[in-house]
Tab-separated table of C-alpha atoms and ligand atoms in Angstrom:
chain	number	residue	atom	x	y	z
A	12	UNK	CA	0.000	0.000	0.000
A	13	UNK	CA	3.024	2.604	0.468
A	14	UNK	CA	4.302	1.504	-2.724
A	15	UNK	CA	0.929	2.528	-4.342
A	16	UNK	CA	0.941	5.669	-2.187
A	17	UNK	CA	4.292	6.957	-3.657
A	18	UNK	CA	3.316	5.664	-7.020
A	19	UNK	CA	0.091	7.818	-6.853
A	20	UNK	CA	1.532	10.831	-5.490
A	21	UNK	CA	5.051	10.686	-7.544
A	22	UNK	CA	2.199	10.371	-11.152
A	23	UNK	CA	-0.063	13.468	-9.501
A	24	UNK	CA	2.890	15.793	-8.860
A	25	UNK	CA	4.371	14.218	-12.142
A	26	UNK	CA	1.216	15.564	-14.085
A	27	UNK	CA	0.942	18.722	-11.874
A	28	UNK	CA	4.449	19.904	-12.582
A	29	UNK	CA	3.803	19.533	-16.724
A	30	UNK	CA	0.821	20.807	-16.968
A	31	UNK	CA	1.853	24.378	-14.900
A	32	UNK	CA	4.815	24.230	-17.014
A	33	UNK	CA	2.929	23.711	-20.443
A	34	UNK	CA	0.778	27.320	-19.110
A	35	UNK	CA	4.103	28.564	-18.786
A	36	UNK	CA	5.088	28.083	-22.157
A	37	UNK	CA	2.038	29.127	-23.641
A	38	UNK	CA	1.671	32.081	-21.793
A	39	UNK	CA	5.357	33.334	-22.621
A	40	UNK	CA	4.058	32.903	-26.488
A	41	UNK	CA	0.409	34.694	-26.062
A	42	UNK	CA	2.507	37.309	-24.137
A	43	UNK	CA	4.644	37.812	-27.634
A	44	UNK	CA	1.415	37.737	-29.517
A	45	UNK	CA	0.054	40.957	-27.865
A	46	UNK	CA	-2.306	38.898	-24.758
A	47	UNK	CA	-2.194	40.532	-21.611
A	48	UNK	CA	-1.388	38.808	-18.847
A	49	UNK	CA	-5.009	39.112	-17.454
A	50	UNK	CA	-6.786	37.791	-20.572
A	51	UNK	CA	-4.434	34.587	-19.988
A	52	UNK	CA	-5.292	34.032	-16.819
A	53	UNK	CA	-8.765	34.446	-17.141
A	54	UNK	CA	-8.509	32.199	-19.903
A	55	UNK	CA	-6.591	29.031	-18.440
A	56	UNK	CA	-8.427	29.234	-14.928
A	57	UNK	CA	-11.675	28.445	-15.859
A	58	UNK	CA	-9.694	25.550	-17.480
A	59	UNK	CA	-7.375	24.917	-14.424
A	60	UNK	CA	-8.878	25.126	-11.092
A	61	UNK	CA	-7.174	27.079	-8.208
A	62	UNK	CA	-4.716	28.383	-11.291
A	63	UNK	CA	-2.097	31.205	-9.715
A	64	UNK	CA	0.239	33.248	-11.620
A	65	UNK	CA	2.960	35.742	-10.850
A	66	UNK	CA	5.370	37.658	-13.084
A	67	UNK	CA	8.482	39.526	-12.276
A	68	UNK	CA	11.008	41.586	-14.101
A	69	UNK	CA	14.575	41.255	-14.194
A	70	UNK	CA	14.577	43.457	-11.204
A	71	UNK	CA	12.285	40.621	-9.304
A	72	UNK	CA	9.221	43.238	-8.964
A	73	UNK	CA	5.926	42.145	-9.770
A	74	UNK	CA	4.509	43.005	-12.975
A	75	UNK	CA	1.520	40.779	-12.793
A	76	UNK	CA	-0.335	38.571	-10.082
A	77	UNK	CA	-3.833	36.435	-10.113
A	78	UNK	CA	-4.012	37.205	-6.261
A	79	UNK	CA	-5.826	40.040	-5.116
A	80	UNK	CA	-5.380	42.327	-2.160
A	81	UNK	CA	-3.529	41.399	0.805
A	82	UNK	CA	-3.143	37.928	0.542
A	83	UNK	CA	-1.568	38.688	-3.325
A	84	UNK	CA	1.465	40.803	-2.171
A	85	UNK	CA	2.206	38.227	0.906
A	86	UNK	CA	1.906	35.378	-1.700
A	87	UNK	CA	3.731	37.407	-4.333
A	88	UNK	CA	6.935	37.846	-1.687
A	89	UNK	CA	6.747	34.019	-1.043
A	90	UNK	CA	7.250	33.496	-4.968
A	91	UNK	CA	10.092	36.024	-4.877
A	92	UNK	CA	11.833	34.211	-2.464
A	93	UNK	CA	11.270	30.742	-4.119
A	94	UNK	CA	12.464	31.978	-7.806
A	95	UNK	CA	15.354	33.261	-5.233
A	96	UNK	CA	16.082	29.774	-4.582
A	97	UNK	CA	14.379	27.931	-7.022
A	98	UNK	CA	17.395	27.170	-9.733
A	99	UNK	CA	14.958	24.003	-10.976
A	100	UNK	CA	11.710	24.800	-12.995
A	101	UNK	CA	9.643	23.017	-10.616
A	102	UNK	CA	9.568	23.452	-6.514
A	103	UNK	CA	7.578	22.204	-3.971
A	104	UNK	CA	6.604	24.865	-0.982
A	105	UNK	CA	4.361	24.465	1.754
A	106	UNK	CA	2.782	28.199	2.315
A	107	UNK	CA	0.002	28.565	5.017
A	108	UNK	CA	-0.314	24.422	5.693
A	109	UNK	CA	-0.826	24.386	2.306
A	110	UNK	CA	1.613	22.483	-0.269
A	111	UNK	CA	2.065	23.876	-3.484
A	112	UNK	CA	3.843	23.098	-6.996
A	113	UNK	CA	5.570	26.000	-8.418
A	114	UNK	CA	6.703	26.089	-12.346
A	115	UNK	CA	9.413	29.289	-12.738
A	116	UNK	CA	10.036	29.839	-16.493
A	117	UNK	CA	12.240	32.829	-17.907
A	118	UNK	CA	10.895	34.316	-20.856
A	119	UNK	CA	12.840	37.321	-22.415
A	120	UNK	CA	12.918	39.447	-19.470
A	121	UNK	CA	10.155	38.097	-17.606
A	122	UNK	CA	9.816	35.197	-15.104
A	123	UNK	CA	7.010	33.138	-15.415
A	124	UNK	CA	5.842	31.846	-11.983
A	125	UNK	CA	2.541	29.660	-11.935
A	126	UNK	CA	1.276	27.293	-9.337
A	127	UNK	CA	-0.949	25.027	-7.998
A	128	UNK	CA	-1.882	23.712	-4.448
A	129	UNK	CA	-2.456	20.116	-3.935
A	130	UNK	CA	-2.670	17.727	-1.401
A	131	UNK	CA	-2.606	13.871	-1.719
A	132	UNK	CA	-3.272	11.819	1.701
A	133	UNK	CA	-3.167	8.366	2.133
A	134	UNK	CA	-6.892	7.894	2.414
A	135	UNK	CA	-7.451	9.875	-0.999
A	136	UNK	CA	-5.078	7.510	-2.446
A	137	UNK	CA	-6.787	4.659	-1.775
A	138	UNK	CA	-10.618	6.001	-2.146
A	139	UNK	CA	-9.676	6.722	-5.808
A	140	UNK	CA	-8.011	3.179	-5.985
A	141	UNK	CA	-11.302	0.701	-4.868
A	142	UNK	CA	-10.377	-1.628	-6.680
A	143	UNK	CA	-6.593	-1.783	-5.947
A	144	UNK	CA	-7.633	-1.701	-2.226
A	145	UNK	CA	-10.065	-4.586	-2.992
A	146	UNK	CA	-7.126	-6.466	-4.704
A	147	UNK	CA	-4.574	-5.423	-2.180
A	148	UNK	CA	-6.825	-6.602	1.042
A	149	UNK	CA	-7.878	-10.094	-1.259
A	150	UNK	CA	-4.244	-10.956	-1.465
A	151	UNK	CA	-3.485	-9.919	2.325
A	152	UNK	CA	-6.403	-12.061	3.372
A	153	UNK	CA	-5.036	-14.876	0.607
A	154	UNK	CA	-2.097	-14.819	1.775
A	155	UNK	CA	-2.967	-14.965	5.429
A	156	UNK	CA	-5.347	-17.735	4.880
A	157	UNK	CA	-2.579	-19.708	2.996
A	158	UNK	CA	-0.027	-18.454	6.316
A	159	UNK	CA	-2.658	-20.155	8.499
A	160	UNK	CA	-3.226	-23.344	6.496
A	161	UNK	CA	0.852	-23.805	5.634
A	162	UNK	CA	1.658	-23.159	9.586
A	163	UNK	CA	-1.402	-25.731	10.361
A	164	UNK	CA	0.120	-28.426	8.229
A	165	UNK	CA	3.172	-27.909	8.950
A	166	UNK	CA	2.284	-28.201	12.854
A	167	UNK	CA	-0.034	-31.329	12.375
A	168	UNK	CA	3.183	-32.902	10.030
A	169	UNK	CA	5.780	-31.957	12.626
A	170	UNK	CA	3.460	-33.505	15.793
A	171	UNK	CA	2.821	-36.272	13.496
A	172	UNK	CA	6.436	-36.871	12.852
A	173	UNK	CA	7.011	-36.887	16.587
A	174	UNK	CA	4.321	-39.170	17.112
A	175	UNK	CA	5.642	-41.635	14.620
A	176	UNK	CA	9.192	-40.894	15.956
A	177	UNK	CA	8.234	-41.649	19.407
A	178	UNK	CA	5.939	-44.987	18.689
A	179	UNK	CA	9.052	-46.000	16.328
A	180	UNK	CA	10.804	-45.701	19.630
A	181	UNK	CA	8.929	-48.069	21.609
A	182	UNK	CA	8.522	-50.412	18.879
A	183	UNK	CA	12.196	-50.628	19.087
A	184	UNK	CA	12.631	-50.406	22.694
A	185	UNK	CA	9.909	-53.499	22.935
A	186	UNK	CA	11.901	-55.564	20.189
A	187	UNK	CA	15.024	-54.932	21.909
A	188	UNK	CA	13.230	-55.929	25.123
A	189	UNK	CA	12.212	-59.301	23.272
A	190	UNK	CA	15.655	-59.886	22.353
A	191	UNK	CA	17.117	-59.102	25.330
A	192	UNK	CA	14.050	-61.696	27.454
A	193	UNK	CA	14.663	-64.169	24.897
A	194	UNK	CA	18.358	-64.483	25.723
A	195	UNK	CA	17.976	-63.735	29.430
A	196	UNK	CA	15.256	-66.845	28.665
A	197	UNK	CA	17.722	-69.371	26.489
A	198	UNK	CA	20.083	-68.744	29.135
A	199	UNK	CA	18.226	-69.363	32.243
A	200	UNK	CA	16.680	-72.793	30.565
A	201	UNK	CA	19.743	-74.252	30.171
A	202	UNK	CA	20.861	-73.434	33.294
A	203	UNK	CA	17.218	-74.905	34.636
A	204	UNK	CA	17.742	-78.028	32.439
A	205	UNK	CA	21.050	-78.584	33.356
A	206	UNK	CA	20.707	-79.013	37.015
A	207	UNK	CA	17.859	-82.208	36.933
A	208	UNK	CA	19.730	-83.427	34.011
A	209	UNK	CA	22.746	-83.726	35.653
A	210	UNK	CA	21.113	-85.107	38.620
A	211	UNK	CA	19.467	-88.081	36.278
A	212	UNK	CA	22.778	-88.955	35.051
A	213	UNK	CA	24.308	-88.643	38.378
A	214	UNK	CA	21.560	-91.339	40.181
A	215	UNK	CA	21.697	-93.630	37.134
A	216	UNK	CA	25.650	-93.850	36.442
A	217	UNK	CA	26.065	-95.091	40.050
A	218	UNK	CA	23.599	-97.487	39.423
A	219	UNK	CA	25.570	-98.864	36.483
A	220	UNK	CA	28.450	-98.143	37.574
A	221	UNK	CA	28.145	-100.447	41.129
A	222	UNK	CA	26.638	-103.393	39.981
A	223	UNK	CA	26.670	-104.499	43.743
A	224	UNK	CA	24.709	-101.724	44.665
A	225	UNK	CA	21.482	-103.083	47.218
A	226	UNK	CA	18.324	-103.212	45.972
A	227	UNK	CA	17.681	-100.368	48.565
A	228	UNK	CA	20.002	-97.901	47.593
A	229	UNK	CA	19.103	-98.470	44.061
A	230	UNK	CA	15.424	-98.171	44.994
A	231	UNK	CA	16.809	-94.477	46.258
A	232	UNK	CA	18.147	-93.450	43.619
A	233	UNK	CA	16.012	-94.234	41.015
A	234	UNK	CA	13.334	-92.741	43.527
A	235	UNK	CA	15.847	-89.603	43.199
A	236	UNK	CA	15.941	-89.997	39.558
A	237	UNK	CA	12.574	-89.807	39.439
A	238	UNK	CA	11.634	-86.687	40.923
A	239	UNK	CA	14.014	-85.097	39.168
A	240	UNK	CA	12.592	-86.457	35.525
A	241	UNK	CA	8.803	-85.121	37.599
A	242	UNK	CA	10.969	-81.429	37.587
A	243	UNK	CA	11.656	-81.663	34.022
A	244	UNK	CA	8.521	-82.246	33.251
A	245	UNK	CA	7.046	-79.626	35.005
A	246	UNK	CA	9.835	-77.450	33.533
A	247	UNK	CA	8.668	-78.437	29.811
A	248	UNK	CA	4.611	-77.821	30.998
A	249	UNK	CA	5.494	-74.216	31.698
A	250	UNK	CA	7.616	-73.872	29.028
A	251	UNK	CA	5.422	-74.637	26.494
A	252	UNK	CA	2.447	-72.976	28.094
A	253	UNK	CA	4.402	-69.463	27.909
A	254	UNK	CA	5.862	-70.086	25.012
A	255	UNK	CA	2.279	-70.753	23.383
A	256	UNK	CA	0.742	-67.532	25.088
A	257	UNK	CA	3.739	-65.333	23.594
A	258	UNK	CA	4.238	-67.136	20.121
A	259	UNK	CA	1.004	-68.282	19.141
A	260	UNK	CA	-1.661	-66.451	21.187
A	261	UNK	CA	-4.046	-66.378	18.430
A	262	UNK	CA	-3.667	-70.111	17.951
A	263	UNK	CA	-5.263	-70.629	21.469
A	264	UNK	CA	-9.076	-71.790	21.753
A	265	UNK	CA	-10.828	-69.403	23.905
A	266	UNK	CA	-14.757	-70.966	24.820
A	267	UNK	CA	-16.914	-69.402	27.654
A	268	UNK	CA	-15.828	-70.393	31.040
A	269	UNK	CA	-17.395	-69.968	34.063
A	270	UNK	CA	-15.314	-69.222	36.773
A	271	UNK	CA	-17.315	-70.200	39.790
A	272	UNK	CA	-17.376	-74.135	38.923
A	273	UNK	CA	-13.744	-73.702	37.676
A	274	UNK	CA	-12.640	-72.277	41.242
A	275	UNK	CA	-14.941	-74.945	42.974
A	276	UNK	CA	-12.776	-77.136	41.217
A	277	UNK	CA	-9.807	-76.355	41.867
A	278	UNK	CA	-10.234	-76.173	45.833
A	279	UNK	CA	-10.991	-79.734	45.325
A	280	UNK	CA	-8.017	-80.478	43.606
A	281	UNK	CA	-5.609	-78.877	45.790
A	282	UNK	CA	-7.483	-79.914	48.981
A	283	UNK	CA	-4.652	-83.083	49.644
A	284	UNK	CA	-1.941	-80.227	49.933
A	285	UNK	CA	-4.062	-77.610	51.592
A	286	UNK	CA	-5.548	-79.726	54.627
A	287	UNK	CA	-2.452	-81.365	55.080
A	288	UNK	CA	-1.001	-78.121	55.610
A	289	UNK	CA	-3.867	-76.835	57.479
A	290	UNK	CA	-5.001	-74.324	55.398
A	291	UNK	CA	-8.234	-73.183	54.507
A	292	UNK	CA	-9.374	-72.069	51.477
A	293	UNK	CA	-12.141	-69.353	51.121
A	294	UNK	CA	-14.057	-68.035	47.707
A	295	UNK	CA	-16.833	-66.038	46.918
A	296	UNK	CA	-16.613	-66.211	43.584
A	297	UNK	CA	-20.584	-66.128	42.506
A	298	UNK	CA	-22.337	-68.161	39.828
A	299	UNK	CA	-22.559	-67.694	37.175
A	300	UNK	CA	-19.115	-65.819	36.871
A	301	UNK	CA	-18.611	-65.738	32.919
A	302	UNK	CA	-15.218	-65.354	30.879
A	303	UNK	CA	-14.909	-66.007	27.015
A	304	UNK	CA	-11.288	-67.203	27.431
A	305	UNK	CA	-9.249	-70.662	27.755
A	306	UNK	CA	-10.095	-73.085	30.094
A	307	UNK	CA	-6.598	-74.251	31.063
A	308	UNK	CA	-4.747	-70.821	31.091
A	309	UNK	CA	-7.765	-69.332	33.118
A	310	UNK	CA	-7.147	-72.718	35.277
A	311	UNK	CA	-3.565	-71.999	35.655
A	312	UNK	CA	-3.948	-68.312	36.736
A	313	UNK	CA	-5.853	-69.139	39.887
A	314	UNK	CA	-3.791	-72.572	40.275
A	315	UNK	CA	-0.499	-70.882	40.602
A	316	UNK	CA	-1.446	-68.048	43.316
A	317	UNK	CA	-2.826	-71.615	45.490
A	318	UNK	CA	-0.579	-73.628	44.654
A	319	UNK	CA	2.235	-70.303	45.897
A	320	UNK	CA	0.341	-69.569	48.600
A	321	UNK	CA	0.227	-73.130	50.000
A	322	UNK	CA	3.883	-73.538	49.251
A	323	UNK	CA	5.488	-70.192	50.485
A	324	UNK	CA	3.467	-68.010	52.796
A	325	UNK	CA	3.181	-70.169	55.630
A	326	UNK	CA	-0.540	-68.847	56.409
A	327	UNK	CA	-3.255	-70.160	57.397
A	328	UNK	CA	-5.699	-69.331	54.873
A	329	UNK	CA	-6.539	-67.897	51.175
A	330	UNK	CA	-8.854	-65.921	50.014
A	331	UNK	CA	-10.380	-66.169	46.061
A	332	UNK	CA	-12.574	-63.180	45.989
A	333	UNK	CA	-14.555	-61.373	43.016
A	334	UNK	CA	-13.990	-57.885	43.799
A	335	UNK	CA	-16.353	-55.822	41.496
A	336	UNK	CA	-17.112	-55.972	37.993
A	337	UNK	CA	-17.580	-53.363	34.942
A	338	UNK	CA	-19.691	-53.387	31.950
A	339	UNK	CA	-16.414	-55.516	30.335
A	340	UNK	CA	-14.167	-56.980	32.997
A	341	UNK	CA	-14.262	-58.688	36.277
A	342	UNK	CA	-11.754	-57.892	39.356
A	343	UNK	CA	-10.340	-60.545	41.307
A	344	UNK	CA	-8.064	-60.976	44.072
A	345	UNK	CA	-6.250	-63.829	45.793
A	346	UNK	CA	-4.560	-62.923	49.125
A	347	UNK	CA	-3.212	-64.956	51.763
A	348	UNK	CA	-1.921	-64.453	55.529
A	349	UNK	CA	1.174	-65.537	55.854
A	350	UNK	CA	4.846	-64.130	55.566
A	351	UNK	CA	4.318	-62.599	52.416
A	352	UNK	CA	7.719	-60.773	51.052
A	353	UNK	CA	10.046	-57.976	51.095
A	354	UNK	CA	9.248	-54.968	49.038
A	355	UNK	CA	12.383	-55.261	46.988
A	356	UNK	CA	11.199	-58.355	45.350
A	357	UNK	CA	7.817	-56.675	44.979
A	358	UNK	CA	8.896	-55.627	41.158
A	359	UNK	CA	10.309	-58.582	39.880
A	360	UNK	CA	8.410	-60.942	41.224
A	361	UNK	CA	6.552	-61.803	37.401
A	362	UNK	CA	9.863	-62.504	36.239
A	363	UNK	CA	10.889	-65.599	34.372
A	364	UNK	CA	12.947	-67.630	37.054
A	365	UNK	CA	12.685	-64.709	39.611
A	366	UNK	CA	12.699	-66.763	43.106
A	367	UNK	CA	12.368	-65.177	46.037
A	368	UNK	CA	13.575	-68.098	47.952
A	369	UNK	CA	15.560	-69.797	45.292
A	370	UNK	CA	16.645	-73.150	47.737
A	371	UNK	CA	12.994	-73.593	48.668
A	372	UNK	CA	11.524	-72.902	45.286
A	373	UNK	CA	13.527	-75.384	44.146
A	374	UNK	CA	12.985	-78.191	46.688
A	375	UNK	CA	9.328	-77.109	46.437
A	376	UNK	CA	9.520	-78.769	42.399
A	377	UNK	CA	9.169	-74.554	41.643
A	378	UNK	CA	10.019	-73.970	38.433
A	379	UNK	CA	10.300	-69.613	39.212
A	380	UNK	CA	7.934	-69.507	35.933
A	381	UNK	CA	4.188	-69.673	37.740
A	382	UNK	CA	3.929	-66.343	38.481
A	383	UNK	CA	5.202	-65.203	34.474
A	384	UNK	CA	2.712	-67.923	33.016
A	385	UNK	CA	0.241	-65.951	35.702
A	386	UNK	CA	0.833	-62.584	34.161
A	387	UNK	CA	0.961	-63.670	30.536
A	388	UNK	CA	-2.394	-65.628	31.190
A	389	UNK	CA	-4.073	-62.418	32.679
A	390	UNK	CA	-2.751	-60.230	29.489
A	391	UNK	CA	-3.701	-62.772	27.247
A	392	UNK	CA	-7.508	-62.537	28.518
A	393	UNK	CA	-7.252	-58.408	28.481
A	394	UNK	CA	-6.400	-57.956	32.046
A	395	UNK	CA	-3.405	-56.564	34.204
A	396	UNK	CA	-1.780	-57.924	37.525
A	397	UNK	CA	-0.241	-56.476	40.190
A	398	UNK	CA	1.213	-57.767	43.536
A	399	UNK	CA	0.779	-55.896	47.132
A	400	UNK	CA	1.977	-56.367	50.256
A	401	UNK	CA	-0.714	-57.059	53.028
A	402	UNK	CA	-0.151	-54.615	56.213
A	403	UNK	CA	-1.695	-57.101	58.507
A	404	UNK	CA	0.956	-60.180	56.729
A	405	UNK	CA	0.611	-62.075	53.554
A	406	UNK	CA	0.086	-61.340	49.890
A	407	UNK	CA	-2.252	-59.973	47.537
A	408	UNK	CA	-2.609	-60.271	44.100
A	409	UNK	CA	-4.937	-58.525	42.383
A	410	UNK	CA	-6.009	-58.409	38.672
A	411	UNK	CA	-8.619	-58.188	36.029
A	412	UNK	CA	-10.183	-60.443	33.209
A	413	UNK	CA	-12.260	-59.116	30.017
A	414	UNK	CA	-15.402	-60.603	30.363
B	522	LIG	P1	8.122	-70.714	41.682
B	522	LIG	O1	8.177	-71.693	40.611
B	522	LIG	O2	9.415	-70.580	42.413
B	522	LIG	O3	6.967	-70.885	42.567
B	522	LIG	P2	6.812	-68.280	40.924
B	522	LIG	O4	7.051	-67.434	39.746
B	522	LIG	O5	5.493	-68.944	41.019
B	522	LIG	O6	7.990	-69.311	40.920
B	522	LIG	O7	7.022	-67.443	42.202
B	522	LIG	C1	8.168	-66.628	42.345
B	522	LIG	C2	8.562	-66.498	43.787
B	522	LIG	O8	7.612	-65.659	44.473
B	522	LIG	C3	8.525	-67.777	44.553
B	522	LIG	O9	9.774	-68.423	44.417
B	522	LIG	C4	8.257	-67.345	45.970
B	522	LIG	O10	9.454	-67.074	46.623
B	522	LIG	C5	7.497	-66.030	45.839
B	522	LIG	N1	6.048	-66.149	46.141
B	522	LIG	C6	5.054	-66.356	45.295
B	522	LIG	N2	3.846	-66.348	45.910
B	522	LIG	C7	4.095	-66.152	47.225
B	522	LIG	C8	3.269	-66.047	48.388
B	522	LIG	N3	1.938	-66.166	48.338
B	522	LIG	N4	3.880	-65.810	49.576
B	522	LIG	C9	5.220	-65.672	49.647
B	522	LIG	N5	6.046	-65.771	48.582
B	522	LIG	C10	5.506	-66.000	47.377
């Protein structure tokens, strides 16, 4: 818009400045011809609005002026003083707040001063220029709109980036994790193989290897043997069973099961262990109790917390509650009283081979996978686990399962 301005104003003065000097010339010649100054001026001024002229002789007195009274000798001393410093044809002077264009031409011995006031303000500029303003404020708004739209994208595209950036992240972060679990896993089966293994070959060498050996002793140690092949058994059960949940998940049936019967169930089975230890085993678990999930994983999850509280916590009884339910999930716990254990193990007590005890695990046939197969179980039917520590004693876990 200042560009326009000074365009504007730079053409009016432009046109101003020619035309006053095209009087000029003409006058100088009608002067020659025998036209007074007055018929001149009368002349042009009907033609050119607000027309002054002046003229001087060599001495710089007036000969002629438009003005009248007053106001024309003032005016008339102002033009003296301009042609005084005027060396160009064409001056601009401001005189009374008013700007004017002055023309000075010499003409024999006459000089030739005619003027015109004019003013060109911003807001004339523009209210003579509609449709440049029209164009000028289309573009601006164009321009902003496109601003706004580029900035937009370029926000959405740059959070979207960051997005992708960060969710490439934990995709990578959860392979390496696999990697890294899958080694830690290798590593610690070998070392869980080797052990009963060993053991096997130990029992049954010295059986070979004393062929005097009493029936007694060898009774022993194939006893020994035994148990040991009953620990790599179990071993390969929970193996498989996580190995199944975290490689082929999708593979595994799911049917609806309902809890209540399945828990009634189990309390049977485990009853040998549980009322030889003494404990009792509590559940309010209501009927029916309804999960669309696998029988034998769903099984396993309650098994393991029994079977771990009956082993480790030295209480006297368990608890298999149904907390509360949602429109989609149920919320269980299974707590015991016993000894529970120490808050440092609290956080890695899901993990594969984590022991707490590792001599009694061990001597207990634990394989330090039940509480993983637990977790993977829970995930696998939608829910999450955690552990707590009981302030009165014992343990609690509690978790959830998608209806
Ligand atoms: P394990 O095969 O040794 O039983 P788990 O993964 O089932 O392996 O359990 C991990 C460890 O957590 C156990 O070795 C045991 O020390 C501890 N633990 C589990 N449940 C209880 C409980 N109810 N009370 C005390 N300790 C427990």
């Amino acid at each position: 818009m200042g560009y326009q301005y000074t365009r504007e104003r730079d053409y009016k003065e432009g046109l101003i400045s020619s035309n006053l000097q095209l009087v000029n010339f003409q006058m100088g010649d009608d002067l020659e011809d025998g036209v007074t100054p007055r018929e001149f001026f009368d002349r042009n001024n009907k033609r050119i609005d607000k027309l002054r002229i002046t003229l001087f002789d060599n001495d710089g007195k007036i000969i002629f002026t438009s003005e009248k009274g007053e106001c024309s000798v003032i005016m008339a001393h102002f033009e003296e003083r301009i042609i005084s410093i005027g060396s160009a044809n064409i001056v601009k002077q401001i005189y009374n707040d008013q700007e004017y264009i002055y023309a000075i031409t010499r003409h024999n011995d006459i000089t030739i001063c005619s003027s015109l006031p004019y003013s060109i303000s911003f807001i004339e500029v523009f209210s003579d220029n509609n449709a440049f303003l029209i164009v000028i404020i289309a573009i601006s708004v164009l321009i902003s709109i496109i601003g706004y739209i580029t900035s937009t994208l370029y926000r959405s595209l740059e959070s979207a980036t960051k997005e992708l950036d960060k969710e490439h992240e934990v995709a990578l972060r959860e392979e390496q994790d696999k990697i890294r679990l899958k080694r830690q896993l290798t590593n610690n089966i070998n070392h869980e193989l080797k052990t009963p293994v060993c053991s096997i070959l130990g029992y049954t060498e010295m059986i070979m290897n004393n062929p005097d050996i009493s029936m007694e002793s060898c009774r022993t140690f194939v006893g020994k043997a035994y148990d040991q092949a009953e620990r790599l058994r179990h071993l390969m059960t929970d193996l498989s069973t996580i190995t199944r949940i975290d490689e082929a998940g999708e593979m595994i049936d799911k049917e609806s099961v309902d809890l209540h019967k399945m828990v009634d169930d189990l309390i049977d089975d485990v009853m040998p262990q549980s009322e030889k230890q003494n404990i009792t085993i509590k559940s309010n678990i209501c009927e029916p109790t309804v999960v669309y999930g696998n029988h034998s994983l769903l099984y396993s999850i309650f098994r393991n917390l029994v079977d771990n509280a009956i082993a480790y916590s030295g209480g006297r009884c368990i608890w298999i509650d149904l907390k509360s339910e949602s429109d989609d999930a149920y919320y269980f716990s299974v707590r015991d009283n016993g000894i529970g254990i120490e808050q440092k193990h609290l956080q890695y007590i899901f993990e594969r081979f984590y022991r707490v005890d590792k001599g009694r695990s061990r001597k207990l046939g634990g394989t330090g996978l039940g509480l993983s197969i637990v977790k993977n179980a829970v995930l696998f039917h939608g829910g999450i686990i955690e552990a707590r520590i009981e302030e009165l004693g014992g343990l609690e876990f509690v978790f959830s399962l998608k209806k």
